[in-house]
Tab-separated table of C-alpha atoms and ligand atoms in Angstrom:
chain	number	residue	atom	x	y	z
A	15	MET	CA	-71.427	-222.422	159.878
A	16	SER	CA	-70.528	-218.793	160.008
A	17	ASP	CA	-71.541	-215.327	158.810
A	18	LEU	CA	-67.966	-214.585	157.779
A	19	VAL	CA	-65.778	-216.969	155.802
A	20	VAL	CA	-62.219	-216.294	154.660
A	21	ALA	CA	-60.701	-218.434	151.930
A	22	ALA	CA	-56.986	-218.530	151.186
A	23	ASN	CA	-54.600	-221.247	150.123
A	24	ARG	CA	-52.524	-220.909	153.296
A	25	GLY	CA	-54.212	-220.939	156.675
A	26	PRO	CA	-53.428	-219.009	159.855
A	27	TYR	CA	-52.520	-222.099	161.900
A	28	SER	CA	-49.694	-224.578	161.756
A	29	LEU	CA	-50.298	-228.183	162.708
A	30	GLU	CA	-47.886	-230.476	164.492
A	31	GLU	CA	-48.151	-234.072	165.506
A	32	ALA	CA	-46.996	-235.102	168.965
A	33	ASP	CA	-45.265	-238.487	169.533
A	34	ASN	CA	-48.568	-239.936	170.719
A	35	GLY	CA	-50.183	-238.973	167.408
A	36	GLU	CA	-52.173	-236.100	168.899
A	37	LEU	CA	-52.467	-232.968	166.778
A	38	THR	CA	-51.448	-229.613	168.198
A	39	VAL	CA	-52.532	-226.383	166.561
A	40	GLY	CA	-50.354	-223.267	166.785
A	41	PRO	CA	-50.216	-219.939	164.974
A	42	ALA	CA	-48.634	-219.964	161.506
A	43	GLY	CA	-45.342	-218.108	160.972
A	44	GLY	CA	-45.092	-215.023	158.795
A	45	GLY	CA	-46.895	-213.424	155.889
A	46	LEU	CA	-50.309	-211.862	155.930
A	47	ALA	CA	-52.132	-214.720	157.681
A	48	PRO	CA	-51.244	-213.865	161.313
A	49	SER	CA	-52.185	-210.181	160.904
A	50	LEU	CA	-55.406	-210.980	159.110
A	51	ALA	CA	-56.203	-213.648	161.696
A	52	SER	CA	-55.772	-211.239	164.604
A	53	ALA	CA	-57.880	-208.603	162.829
A	54	LEU	CA	-60.593	-211.232	162.334
A	55	ARG	CA	-60.480	-212.245	166.009
A	56	ALA	CA	-60.635	-208.616	167.112
A	57	ARG	CA	-64.022	-208.226	165.396
A	58	GLY	CA	-65.558	-210.407	168.068
A	59	GLU	CA	-67.704	-212.277	165.573
A	60	LYS	CA	-66.985	-215.917	164.837
A	61	ALA	CA	-65.261	-216.400	161.474
A	62	VAL	CA	-64.131	-219.509	159.648
A	63	TRP	CA	-60.959	-219.746	157.575
A	64	VAL	CA	-61.006	-222.224	154.708
A	65	ALA	CA	-57.481	-223.236	153.672
A	66	SER	CA	-55.723	-225.999	151.745
A	67	ALA	CA	-54.537	-229.076	153.497
A	68	MET	CA	-50.966	-228.402	152.338
A	69	SER	CA	-48.929	-231.113	154.018
A	70	PRO	CA	-49.504	-234.873	154.408
A	71	LEU	CA	-50.288	-234.201	158.083
A	72	GLU	CA	-52.931	-231.598	157.175
A	73	ARG	CA	-54.364	-233.898	154.533
A	74	ARG	CA	-54.778	-236.673	157.099
A	75	ALA	CA	-56.395	-234.231	159.527
A	76	ALA	CA	-58.798	-232.984	156.835
A	77	GLU	CA	-59.769	-236.534	155.897
A	78	ARG	CA	-60.412	-237.385	159.542
A	79	GLY	CA	-63.013	-234.622	159.647
A	80	GLY	CA	-61.105	-231.418	160.329
A	81	VAL	CA	-59.231	-229.628	163.029
A	82	GLU	CA	-60.432	-228.168	166.300
A	83	THR	CA	-58.467	-224.916	166.696
A	84	GLY	CA	-59.534	-224.325	170.280
A	85	ASP	CA	-60.145	-220.745	169.179
A	86	SER	CA	-63.721	-219.595	169.667
A	87	GLU	CA	-63.288	-216.573	167.350
A	88	LEU	CA	-61.618	-218.239	164.367
A	89	GLY	CA	-62.338	-221.741	163.130
A	90	LEU	CA	-60.457	-223.646	160.455
A	91	ARG	CA	-61.640	-225.904	157.656
A	92	LEU	CA	-58.960	-227.665	155.688
A	93	VAL	CA	-59.865	-228.529	152.104
A	94	PRO	CA	-58.975	-232.178	151.589
A	95	LEU	CA	-57.442	-232.640	148.169
A	96	PRO	CA	-55.478	-235.486	146.620
A	97	GLU	CA	-51.786	-234.615	146.711
A	98	GLU	CA	-51.494	-234.559	142.891
A	99	THR	CA	-54.364	-232.041	142.651
A	100	TYR	CA	-52.818	-229.824	145.269
A	101	ARG	CA	-49.310	-229.962	143.750
A	102	ALA	CA	-50.567	-229.248	140.227
A	103	ALA	CA	-52.733	-226.337	141.392
A	104	TYR	CA	-50.136	-224.827	143.737
A	105	ASP	CA	-46.832	-225.539	141.968
A	106	VAL	CA	-47.697	-225.585	138.276
A	107	VAL	CA	-50.582	-223.119	137.895
A	108	SER	CA	-50.511	-220.794	140.932
A	109	ASN	CA	-46.766	-220.431	141.392
A	110	ALA	CA	-45.055	-221.321	138.118
A	111	THR	CA	-47.685	-219.676	135.890
A	112	LEU	CA	-49.883	-217.042	137.562
A	113	TRP	CA	-47.237	-215.756	139.995
A	114	PHE	CA	-44.731	-215.448	137.125
A	115	LEU	CA	-47.320	-213.753	134.929
A	116	PHE	CA	-48.375	-211.194	137.537
A	117	HIS	CA	-44.781	-210.330	138.458
A	118	GLY	CA	-43.496	-210.180	134.870
A	119	LEU	CA	-40.986	-212.990	135.499
A	120	PHE	CA	-41.315	-215.018	132.301
A	121	ASP	CA	-38.304	-215.302	130.024
A	122	SER	CA	-40.544	-215.581	126.977
A	123	ALA	CA	-37.921	-217.230	124.756
A	124	ARG	CA	-38.429	-220.294	126.928
A	125	ARG	CA	-41.544	-219.928	129.045
A	126	PRO	CA	-44.468	-220.121	129.547
A	127	LEU	CA	-44.882	-223.486	127.857
A	128	PHE	CA	-48.334	-225.015	127.743
A	129	ASP	CA	-47.829	-228.714	127.107
A	130	ARG	CA	-50.108	-231.622	127.936
A	131	ARG	CA	-48.817	-231.734	131.515
A	132	TRP	CA	-49.713	-228.063	131.929
A	133	TRP	CA	-53.252	-228.530	130.593
A	134	GLU	CA	-53.739	-231.424	133.019
A	135	ALA	CA	-52.531	-229.132	135.789
A	136	TRP	CA	-55.095	-226.546	134.693
A	137	GLU	CA	-57.836	-229.183	135.091
A	138	GLN	CA	-56.514	-229.878	138.589
A	139	PHE	CA	-56.537	-226.154	139.307
A	140	ARG	CA	-60.226	-226.098	138.370
A	141	ARG	CA	-60.821	-229.060	140.707
A	142	TYR	CA	-58.913	-227.286	143.476
A	143	ASN	CA	-61.101	-224.176	143.085
A	144	ALA	CA	-64.227	-226.361	142.968
A	145	ALA	CA	-63.210	-228.110	146.205
A	146	PHE	CA	-62.856	-224.693	147.882
A	147	SER	CA	-66.250	-223.703	146.530
A	148	THR	CA	-67.848	-226.786	148.117
A	149	GLU	CA	-66.133	-226.174	151.430
A	150	VAL	CA	-66.995	-222.445	151.520
A	151	ALA	CA	-70.611	-223.163	150.562
A	152	GLU	CA	-70.834	-225.633	153.471
A	153	ALA	CA	-69.210	-223.240	155.939
A	154	ALA	CA	-71.236	-220.138	155.044
A	155	ASN	CA	-74.583	-219.180	156.548
A	156	GLU	CA	-77.307	-217.668	154.367
A	157	LYS	CA	-76.094	-214.260	153.029
A	158	ALA	CA	-72.720	-214.675	154.738
A	159	VAL	CA	-69.756	-212.515	153.707
A	160	VAL	CA	-66.927	-214.391	151.973
A	161	LEU	CA	-63.450	-212.873	151.585
A	162	VAL	CA	-61.292	-214.741	149.071
A	163	ASN	CA	-57.557	-214.113	148.775
A	164	ASP	CA	-55.205	-214.217	145.845
A	165	TYR	CA	-54.368	-215.870	142.540
A	166	HIS	CA	-54.850	-219.403	143.850
A	167	LEU	CA	-58.619	-218.956	143.873
A	168	PRO	CA	-59.756	-216.792	140.936
A	169	LEU	CA	-62.336	-219.300	139.710
A	170	LEU	CA	-64.128	-219.346	143.041
A	171	GLY	CA	-66.079	-216.181	142.132
A	172	GLY	CA	-67.984	-217.788	139.257
A	173	MET	CA	-68.375	-221.081	141.119
A	174	LEU	CA	-69.842	-219.484	144.247
A	175	ALA	CA	-72.090	-217.192	142.209
A	176	ARG	CA	-73.665	-220.318	140.706
A	177	ALA	CA	-73.724	-222.478	143.843
A	178	ARG	CA	-74.626	-219.817	146.419
A	179	PRO	CA	-75.964	-216.618	144.814
A	180	ASP	CA	-77.036	-215.420	148.276
A	181	LEU	CA	-73.439	-214.975	149.454
A	182	ARG	CA	-71.783	-211.568	149.538
A	183	THR	CA	-68.318	-212.095	148.088
A	184	VAL	CA	-65.150	-210.043	147.725
A	185	HIS	CA	-61.813	-211.099	146.266
A	186	PHE	CA	-58.520	-209.459	147.153
A	187	THR	CA	-55.369	-209.810	145.037
A	188	HIS	CA	-52.220	-209.283	147.100
A	189	THR	CA	-49.960	-209.400	144.041
A	190	PRO	CA	-49.762	-207.117	141.021
A	191	PHE	CA	-52.149	-207.857	138.156
A	192	ALA	CA	-51.271	-208.394	134.489
A	193	GLU	CA	-51.845	-205.785	131.791
A	194	PRO	CA	-53.662	-207.116	128.670
A	195	VAL	CA	-50.401	-207.587	126.764
A	196	GLU	CA	-49.093	-209.768	129.603
A	197	LEU	CA	-52.345	-211.663	130.090
A	198	ALA	CA	-52.132	-212.549	126.388
A	199	LEU	CA	-49.265	-214.903	127.310
A	200	LEU	CA	-51.959	-217.270	128.563
A	201	PRO	CA	-53.968	-219.325	126.071
A	202	ARG	CA	-57.188	-217.462	125.302
A	203	GLU	CA	-59.377	-220.106	126.919
A	204	VAL	CA	-57.403	-219.856	130.151
A	205	SER	CA	-57.485	-216.066	130.364
A	206	ARG	CA	-61.201	-216.171	129.626
A	207	GLN	CA	-61.885	-218.635	132.436
A	208	LEU	CA	-59.668	-216.650	134.770
A	209	MET	CA	-61.393	-213.329	134.100
A	210	GLU	CA	-64.870	-214.914	134.081
A	211	GLY	CA	-64.144	-216.488	137.441
A	212	MET	CA	-62.981	-213.187	138.905
A	213	SER	CA	-65.964	-211.300	137.557
A	214	GLY	CA	-68.216	-213.672	139.520
A	215	PHE	CA	-67.126	-211.964	142.742
A	216	GLY	CA	-69.247	-209.140	144.119
A	217	ALA	CA	-66.101	-206.969	144.102
A	218	CYS	CA	-62.387	-207.362	143.304
A	219	GLY	CA	-59.815	-205.466	145.348
A	220	PHE	CA	-56.142	-204.587	144.853
A	221	HIS	CA	-53.477	-202.853	146.904
A	222	THR	CA	-53.050	-199.976	144.449
A	223	ALA	CA	-54.841	-198.125	141.659
A	224	ARG	CA	-52.193	-199.397	139.226
A	225	TRP	CA	-53.036	-203.107	139.718
A	226	GLU	CA	-56.738	-202.286	139.805
A	227	GLY	CA	-56.357	-200.479	136.473
A	228	ALA	CA	-54.457	-203.425	134.970
A	229	PHE	CA	-57.274	-205.757	136.048
A	230	CYS	CA	-59.947	-203.514	134.514
A	231	ARG	CA	-58.029	-203.222	131.229
A	232	SER	CA	-57.465	-206.992	131.093
A	233	SER	CA	-61.094	-207.676	131.895
A	234	MET	CA	-62.285	-205.312	129.144
A	235	ALA	CA	-59.845	-206.850	126.653
A	236	THR	CA	-60.879	-210.416	127.529
A	237	LEU	CA	-64.601	-210.209	128.315
A	238	GLY	CA	-65.677	-206.753	127.217
A	239	LYS	CA	-66.924	-206.074	130.779
A	240	VAL	CA	-65.484	-205.261	134.202
A	241	ALA	CA	-66.531	-206.376	137.666
A	242	THR	CA	-66.850	-203.885	140.530
A	243	THR	CA	-63.309	-203.052	141.652
A	244	PHE	CA	-61.560	-201.015	144.342
A	245	SER	CA	-58.085	-200.430	145.716
A	246	CYS	CA	-57.094	-200.368	149.369
A	247	GLY	CA	-53.447	-200.526	150.450
A	248	LEU	CA	-52.631	-202.522	153.561
A	249	GLY	CA	-50.448	-200.889	156.235
A	250	ALA	CA	-47.982	-202.426	158.675
A	251	ASP	CA	-49.314	-204.346	161.667
A	252	VAL	CA	-47.613	-202.143	164.259
A	253	ALA	CA	-49.154	-203.832	167.278
A	254	ARG	CA	-47.707	-207.228	166.322
A	255	LEU	CA	-44.352	-205.699	165.300
A	256	HIS	CA	-43.949	-203.803	168.546
A	257	GLU	CA	-44.710	-206.923	170.526
A	258	VAL	CA	-41.870	-208.749	168.759
A	259	ALA	CA	-39.580	-205.709	169.038
A	260	ALA	CA	-40.103	-205.671	172.809
A	261	SER	CA	-39.270	-209.368	173.231
A	262	PRO	CA	-36.025	-210.582	174.828
A	263	GLU	CA	-35.338	-212.655	171.655
A	264	CYS	CA	-35.306	-209.466	169.600
A	265	ASP	CA	-33.002	-207.674	172.055
A	266	GLU	CA	-30.619	-210.628	171.985
A	267	ALA	CA	-30.674	-210.641	168.189
A	268	LEU	CA	-29.941	-206.903	168.159
A	269	THR	CA	-26.948	-207.325	170.471
A	270	ALA	CA	-25.638	-210.136	168.259
A	271	LEU	CA	-26.122	-207.993	165.143
A	272	ASP	CA	-24.357	-205.029	166.750
A	273	GLU	CA	-21.377	-207.250	167.496
A	274	VAL	CA	-21.093	-208.496	163.929
A	275	VAL	CA	-21.517	-205.126	162.207
A	276	GLY	CA	-19.428	-203.123	164.666
A	277	GLU	CA	-18.919	-199.520	163.594
A	278	ARG	CA	-19.967	-200.126	159.989
A	279	ALA	CA	-23.034	-198.504	158.437
A	280	VAL	CA	-25.716	-201.134	157.844
A	281	ILE	CA	-27.762	-201.744	154.719
A	282	VAL	CA	-30.530	-204.270	155.394
A	283	ARG	CA	-32.903	-206.225	153.217
A	284	SER	CA	-35.437	-208.872	154.204
A	285	ASP	CA	-37.348	-211.028	151.758
A	286	ARG	CA	-38.447	-214.488	150.910
A	287	VAL	CA	-35.935	-216.229	148.626
A	288	GLU	CA	-38.097	-215.277	145.692
A	289	LEU	CA	-37.372	-214.358	142.084
A	290	SER	CA	-39.556	-211.257	142.157
A	291	LYS	CA	-37.629	-209.863	145.122
A	292	ASN	CA	-34.580	-209.223	142.929
A	293	LEU	CA	-31.920	-210.435	145.360
A	294	LEU	CA	-29.248	-210.916	142.691
A	295	ARG	CA	-29.378	-207.337	141.388
A	296	GLY	CA	-29.366	-206.153	144.994
A	297	PHE	CA	-26.021	-207.908	145.576
A	298	HIS	CA	-24.649	-206.599	142.274
A	299	ALA	CA	-25.706	-203.085	143.271
A	300	PHE	CA	-23.922	-203.386	146.620
A	301	SER	CA	-20.790	-204.541	144.810
A	302	ALA	CA	-21.095	-201.604	142.397
A	303	LEU	CA	-21.366	-199.292	145.422
A	304	LEU	CA	-18.054	-200.579	146.802
A	305	GLU	CA	-16.543	-200.186	143.365
A	306	GLU	CA	-17.731	-196.610	142.883
A	307	ARG	CA	-17.071	-195.431	146.419
A	308	PRO	CA	-13.723	-196.803	147.620
A	309	GLY	CA	-14.105	-194.683	150.765
A	310	LEU	CA	-17.004	-196.898	151.876
A	311	ARG	CA	-14.972	-200.140	151.807
A	312	GLY	CA	-14.795	-201.534	155.321
A	313	ARG	CA	-17.248	-198.879	156.482
A	314	VAL	CA	-20.476	-200.397	155.275
A	315	CYS	CA	-21.984	-203.890	155.340
A	316	PHE	CA	-25.038	-205.479	153.768
A	317	VAL	CA	-27.214	-207.644	156.024
A	318	ALA	CA	-29.400	-209.596	153.611
A	319	ARG	CA	-31.973	-211.618	155.514
A	320	ALA	CA	-34.083	-214.100	153.626
A	321	TYR	CA	-36.269	-217.052	154.321
A	322	ALA	CA	-36.700	-220.075	152.122
A	323	SER	CA	-39.826	-220.234	150.011
A	324	ARG	CA	-41.575	-222.637	147.611
A	325	GLU	CA	-38.699	-225.088	147.558
A	326	SER	CA	-40.875	-227.597	145.728
A	327	LEU	CA	-40.131	-225.550	142.600
A	328	SER	CA	-36.776	-225.956	140.862
A	329	ASP	CA	-36.736	-222.251	139.902
A	330	TYR	CA	-36.680	-221.314	143.569
A	331	LEU	CA	-33.964	-223.821	144.486
A	332	ALA	CA	-31.832	-222.636	141.573
A	333	TYR	CA	-32.382	-218.995	142.526
A	334	ARG	CA	-31.301	-219.642	146.092
A	335	ALA	CA	-28.162	-221.498	144.908
A	336	GLU	CA	-27.366	-218.626	142.527
A	337	ALA	CA	-27.777	-216.039	145.279
A	338	GLU	CA	-25.589	-218.019	147.699
A	339	HIS	CA	-22.922	-218.471	145.052
A	340	LEU	CA	-22.980	-214.796	144.107
A	341	VAL	CA	-22.544	-213.757	147.741
A	342	GLU	CA	-19.578	-216.133	148.045
A	343	VAL	CA	-17.931	-214.704	144.936
A	344	LEU	CA	-18.533	-211.085	145.999
A	345	ASN	CA	-17.324	-211.687	149.544
A	346	GLU	CA	-14.181	-213.369	148.214
A	347	ARG	CA	-13.549	-210.315	146.100
A	348	TRP	CA	-14.353	-207.617	148.647
A	349	THR	CA	-13.361	-209.061	152.027
A	350	PRO	CA	-9.625	-208.365	151.613
A	351	LEU	CA	-10.419	-204.811	150.447
A	352	CYS	CA	-12.784	-204.240	153.374
A	353	GLY	CA	-10.305	-204.815	156.175
A	354	GLY	CA	-10.855	-208.601	156.378
A	355	ASP	CA	-14.552	-208.666	157.361
A	356	PRO	CA	-16.983	-210.065	154.769
A	357	PRO	CA	-19.139	-207.101	153.712
A	358	ILE	CA	-22.209	-209.201	152.823
A	359	LEU	CA	-23.983	-211.202	155.510
A	360	PHE	CA	-26.520	-213.391	153.743
A	361	GLN	CA	-28.702	-215.015	156.394
A	362	VAL	CA	-31.235	-217.547	155.153
A	363	ASP	CA	-33.350	-218.533	158.141
A	364	ASP	CA	-36.864	-218.130	159.480
A	365	ASP	CA	-36.271	-216.066	162.567
A	366	PHE	CA	-38.670	-213.135	162.808
A	367	PRO	CA	-37.165	-211.563	165.986
A	368	SER	CA	-33.815	-211.298	164.132
A	369	THR	CA	-35.549	-209.653	161.190
A	370	VAL	CA	-37.225	-207.173	163.519
A	371	ALA	CA	-33.822	-206.492	165.121
A	372	ALA	CA	-32.402	-205.735	161.659
A	373	PHE	CA	-35.342	-203.386	161.000
A	374	ARG	CA	-34.611	-201.528	164.231
A	375	ARG	CA	-30.920	-201.215	163.376
A	376	TYR	CA	-30.605	-200.376	159.673
A	377	ASP	CA	-29.163	-197.150	158.303
A	378	VAL	CA	-30.504	-197.986	154.863
A	379	LEU	CA	-33.260	-200.423	153.928
A	380	LEU	CA	-33.118	-201.815	150.390
A	381	VAL	CA	-36.430	-203.001	148.915
A	382	ASN	CA	-35.902	-203.520	145.185
A	383	PRO	CA	-38.501	-205.980	143.838
A	384	VAL	CA	-38.918	-206.466	140.113
A	385	ARG	CA	-42.624	-205.925	140.816
A	386	ASP	CA	-44.704	-206.301	143.956
A	387	GLY	CA	-48.366	-206.013	144.917
A	388	MET	CA	-47.531	-203.912	147.982
A	389	ASN	CA	-44.370	-205.084	149.825
A	390	LEU	CA	-44.858	-204.884	153.555
A	391	VAL	CA	-41.129	-204.824	154.336
A	392	ALA	CA	-41.115	-201.280	152.930
A	393	LYS	CA	-43.559	-200.421	155.713
A	394	GLU	CA	-42.476	-202.726	158.547
A	395	GLY	CA	-38.900	-201.426	158.393
A	396	PRO	CA	-39.792	-197.718	158.704
A	397	ALA	CA	-42.412	-198.516	161.372
A	398	LEU	CA	-39.690	-200.037	163.582
A	399	ASN	CA	-36.440	-198.328	162.690
A	400	GLU	CA	-34.658	-196.487	165.505
A	401	ARG	CA	-31.901	-194.696	163.531
A	402	HIS	CA	-33.686	-192.437	161.038
A	403	GLY	CA	-32.866	-194.994	158.388
A	404	VAL	CA	-33.381	-194.266	154.689
A	405	LEU	CA	-35.608	-196.383	152.452
A	406	VAL	CA	-34.339	-197.212	148.952
A	407	LEU	CA	-37.435	-198.475	147.191
A	408	SER	CA	-38.257	-199.991	143.806
A	409	GLU	CA	-40.622	-197.876	141.749
A	410	GLN	CA	-42.338	-201.159	140.836
A	411	ALA	CA	-43.464	-201.971	144.384
A	412	GLY	CA	-47.062	-201.105	145.219
A	413	ALA	CA	-45.742	-199.379	148.353
A	414	TYR	CA	-43.934	-196.852	146.135
A	415	GLU	CA	-47.280	-195.326	145.156
A	416	GLU	CA	-47.786	-194.387	148.818
A	417	MET	CA	-44.216	-193.701	149.935
A	418	SER	CA	-42.462	-192.107	146.950
A	419	GLU	CA	-42.228	-188.657	148.543
A	420	ALA	CA	-40.068	-189.917	151.426
A	421	ALA	CA	-38.199	-192.867	149.864
A	422	ILE	CA	-35.365	-192.915	147.341
A	423	GLY	CA	-36.905	-194.448	144.245
A	424	ILE	CA	-34.922	-196.822	142.068
A	425	HIS	CA	-35.569	-198.759	138.865
A	426	PRO	CA	-35.250	-202.418	139.875
A	427	PHE	CA	-33.292	-203.486	136.789
A	428	ASP	CA	-30.903	-200.523	136.954
A	429	VAL	CA	-28.029	-201.874	139.038
A	430	ALA	CA	-25.904	-198.751	138.578
A	431	GLY	CA	-28.897	-196.602	139.541
A	432	THR	CA	-29.543	-198.778	142.599
A	433	ALA	CA	-25.891	-198.398	143.663
A	434	ALA	CA	-26.259	-194.629	143.251
A	435	GLY	CA	-29.466	-194.735	145.338
A	436	LEU	CA	-27.634	-196.600	148.100
A	437	ALA	CA	-24.796	-194.048	148.003
A	438	THR	CA	-27.264	-191.149	148.232
A	439	ALA	CA	-28.938	-192.836	151.200
A	440	LEU	CA	-25.652	-193.462	153.028
A	441	GLU	CA	-24.419	-189.917	152.435
A	442	MET	CA	-27.659	-188.137	153.316
A	443	GLY	CA	-27.446	-185.367	155.943
A	444	ALA	CA	-28.942	-185.914	159.407
A	445	GLU	CA	-31.706	-183.343	158.968
A	446	GLU	CA	-32.995	-184.854	155.731
A	447	ARG	CA	-32.808	-188.374	157.154
A	448	ARG	CA	-34.928	-187.240	160.083
A	449	ARG	CA	-37.466	-185.521	157.864
A	450	ARG	CA	-37.813	-188.487	155.519
A	451	SER	CA	-37.888	-191.146	158.221
A	452	SER	CA	-40.599	-189.415	160.209
A	453	ALA	CA	-42.718	-189.130	157.031
A	454	LEU	CA	-42.048	-192.800	156.254
A	455	SER	CA	-42.998	-194.038	159.690
A	456	GLU	CA	-46.328	-192.233	159.404
A	457	LEU	CA	-47.053	-193.494	155.899
A	458	ALA	CA	-46.144	-197.043	156.964
A	459	VAL	CA	-48.871	-197.368	159.550
A	460	ALA	CA	-51.774	-195.907	157.579
A	461	CYS	CA	-54.566	-198.455	157.173
A	462	PRO	CA	-53.463	-201.201	159.597
A	463	PRO	CA	-54.913	-204.719	159.138
A	464	ALA	CA	-58.111	-204.204	161.192
A	465	GLU	CA	-59.075	-201.065	159.232
A	466	TRP	CA	-58.057	-202.643	155.935
A	467	LEU	CA	-60.168	-205.721	156.689
A	468	GLU	CA	-63.250	-203.585	157.435
A	469	SER	CA	-62.957	-201.755	154.114
A	470	LEU	CA	-62.755	-205.075	152.298
A	471	LEU	CA	-65.740	-206.556	154.088
A	472	GLU	CA	-67.801	-203.430	153.333
A	473	ARG	CA	-67.261	-204.104	149.616
A	474	ALA	CA	-68.685	-207.629	149.720
A	475	ARG	CA	-71.773	-207.999	147.516
A	476	PRO	CA	-73.747	-210.770	145.873
A	477	ALA	CA	-72.319	-211.402	142.391
A	478	GLY	CA	-73.569	-209.028	139.706
A	479	SER	CA	-75.149	-206.505	142.098
A	480	SER	CA	-72.795	-203.559	141.550
B	26	G6P	C1	-46.735	-213.620	149.183
B	26	G6P	C2	-47.743	-212.818	148.459
B	26	G6P	C3	-49.127	-213.320	148.719
B	26	G6P	C4	-49.234	-214.819	148.538
B	26	G6P	C5	-48.176	-215.512	149.321
B	26	G6P	C6	-48.176	-216.992	149.054
B	26	G6P	O1	-46.777	-213.348	150.552
B	26	G6P	O2	-47.663	-211.456	148.768
B	26	G6P	O3	-49.934	-212.673	147.790
B	26	G6P	O4	-50.497	-215.304	148.885
B	26	G6P	O5	-46.930	-214.991	148.951
B	26	G6P	O6	-47.034	-217.553	149.579
B	26	G6P	P1	-46.900	-219.101	149.758
B	26	G6P	O7	-45.658	-219.265	150.553
B	26	G6P	O8	-48.113	-219.552	150.494
B	26	G6P	O9	-46.789	-219.671	148.386
């Protein structure tokens, strides 16, 4: 039992099974979880993280009664769910429906499509939220604070308000939120349950005023009322980044990168292989840059780092294949015109020290999502860069609201405009690069995870007590 409970689909630990069947618990890889976990530990008050049992190994551990993390500051409770419930809630509703909706990814001539299979998945999604509600209610002391994260768990607000009205709850959405016209893509009953569930939280938070506003408008349009809301943008976790930057692995990766890129100027990107990240238009824009500026051929390269994501969804597998194919085609075209070295280095791996090395080394950082809640790469890059690099940033990223004055803004669908933005960045004078990069590195570290976490926890309230 604890006075502070965090709920999120993905937990801050990764589990492994040794040959003798013993479970070992280590820190999870990337994303928000490690930063949030270290901010929670730093508070010096025991917290419990409630997460899905995502893999067969985690499911077995959850069924056997849980996992001992060996961490006195941060415990873990894995929600045991049948695999079909988990897959339907995570793949079909959370990722293929709500993620697409919030990032404006639907191609509405074809999707969304609410058939019988989808409605069954929605029932499973309700069960998934109910299982979290049970687990949180068991983990939370009287009047405990509960911080719930993201679109996987919107129904938890209403469920907890009924089961445990004493709890002080706050929900934080790390993605964008849908405007009423977008929310109307969901069947009315679904959007009603979604917004009802969210309005059961004591407060609902967003990274920016834009997503907060979209939530309020959608809530008014659906329910005729709005929960207490706030916005609070998360900054880069500099302490963790600097630790990685100072590691021998990162130095080795930087030396290796220097060898590959040689004297060429370096454009970097780093993303999950994810439809909202707009990788394809990024490659097209780089090709357009080489087309428009023959003088840059052989003098610039594009280091596109990406790590695989959600490969249980065919959309993601197809997107990765399309990106790999496009890079092959573009490299075939441009390599002979660029002095024989492939100008695009597309690296799909999960190697954070190499990503940090690329952040230290870039001359230009391209962050061009179709839409993004915040986008921490736009902050992590400038926080680490050692070359007065320029940030070319999508106007649709939450981070743009904070960084527009020092970044070069681009429209994510405008490939020609993105190519022009890259050219401007590459040709920028030293003085302006210095001015912009020092502004960026300051903006990037405002509101680091510990401070951000405190402002969220301060907003926690019992449901309906605005
Ligand atoms: C991104 C989003 C988060 C989300 C996470 C889920 O990092 O910014 O809002 O929770 O993806 O990713 P997953 O790999 O767990 O599906």
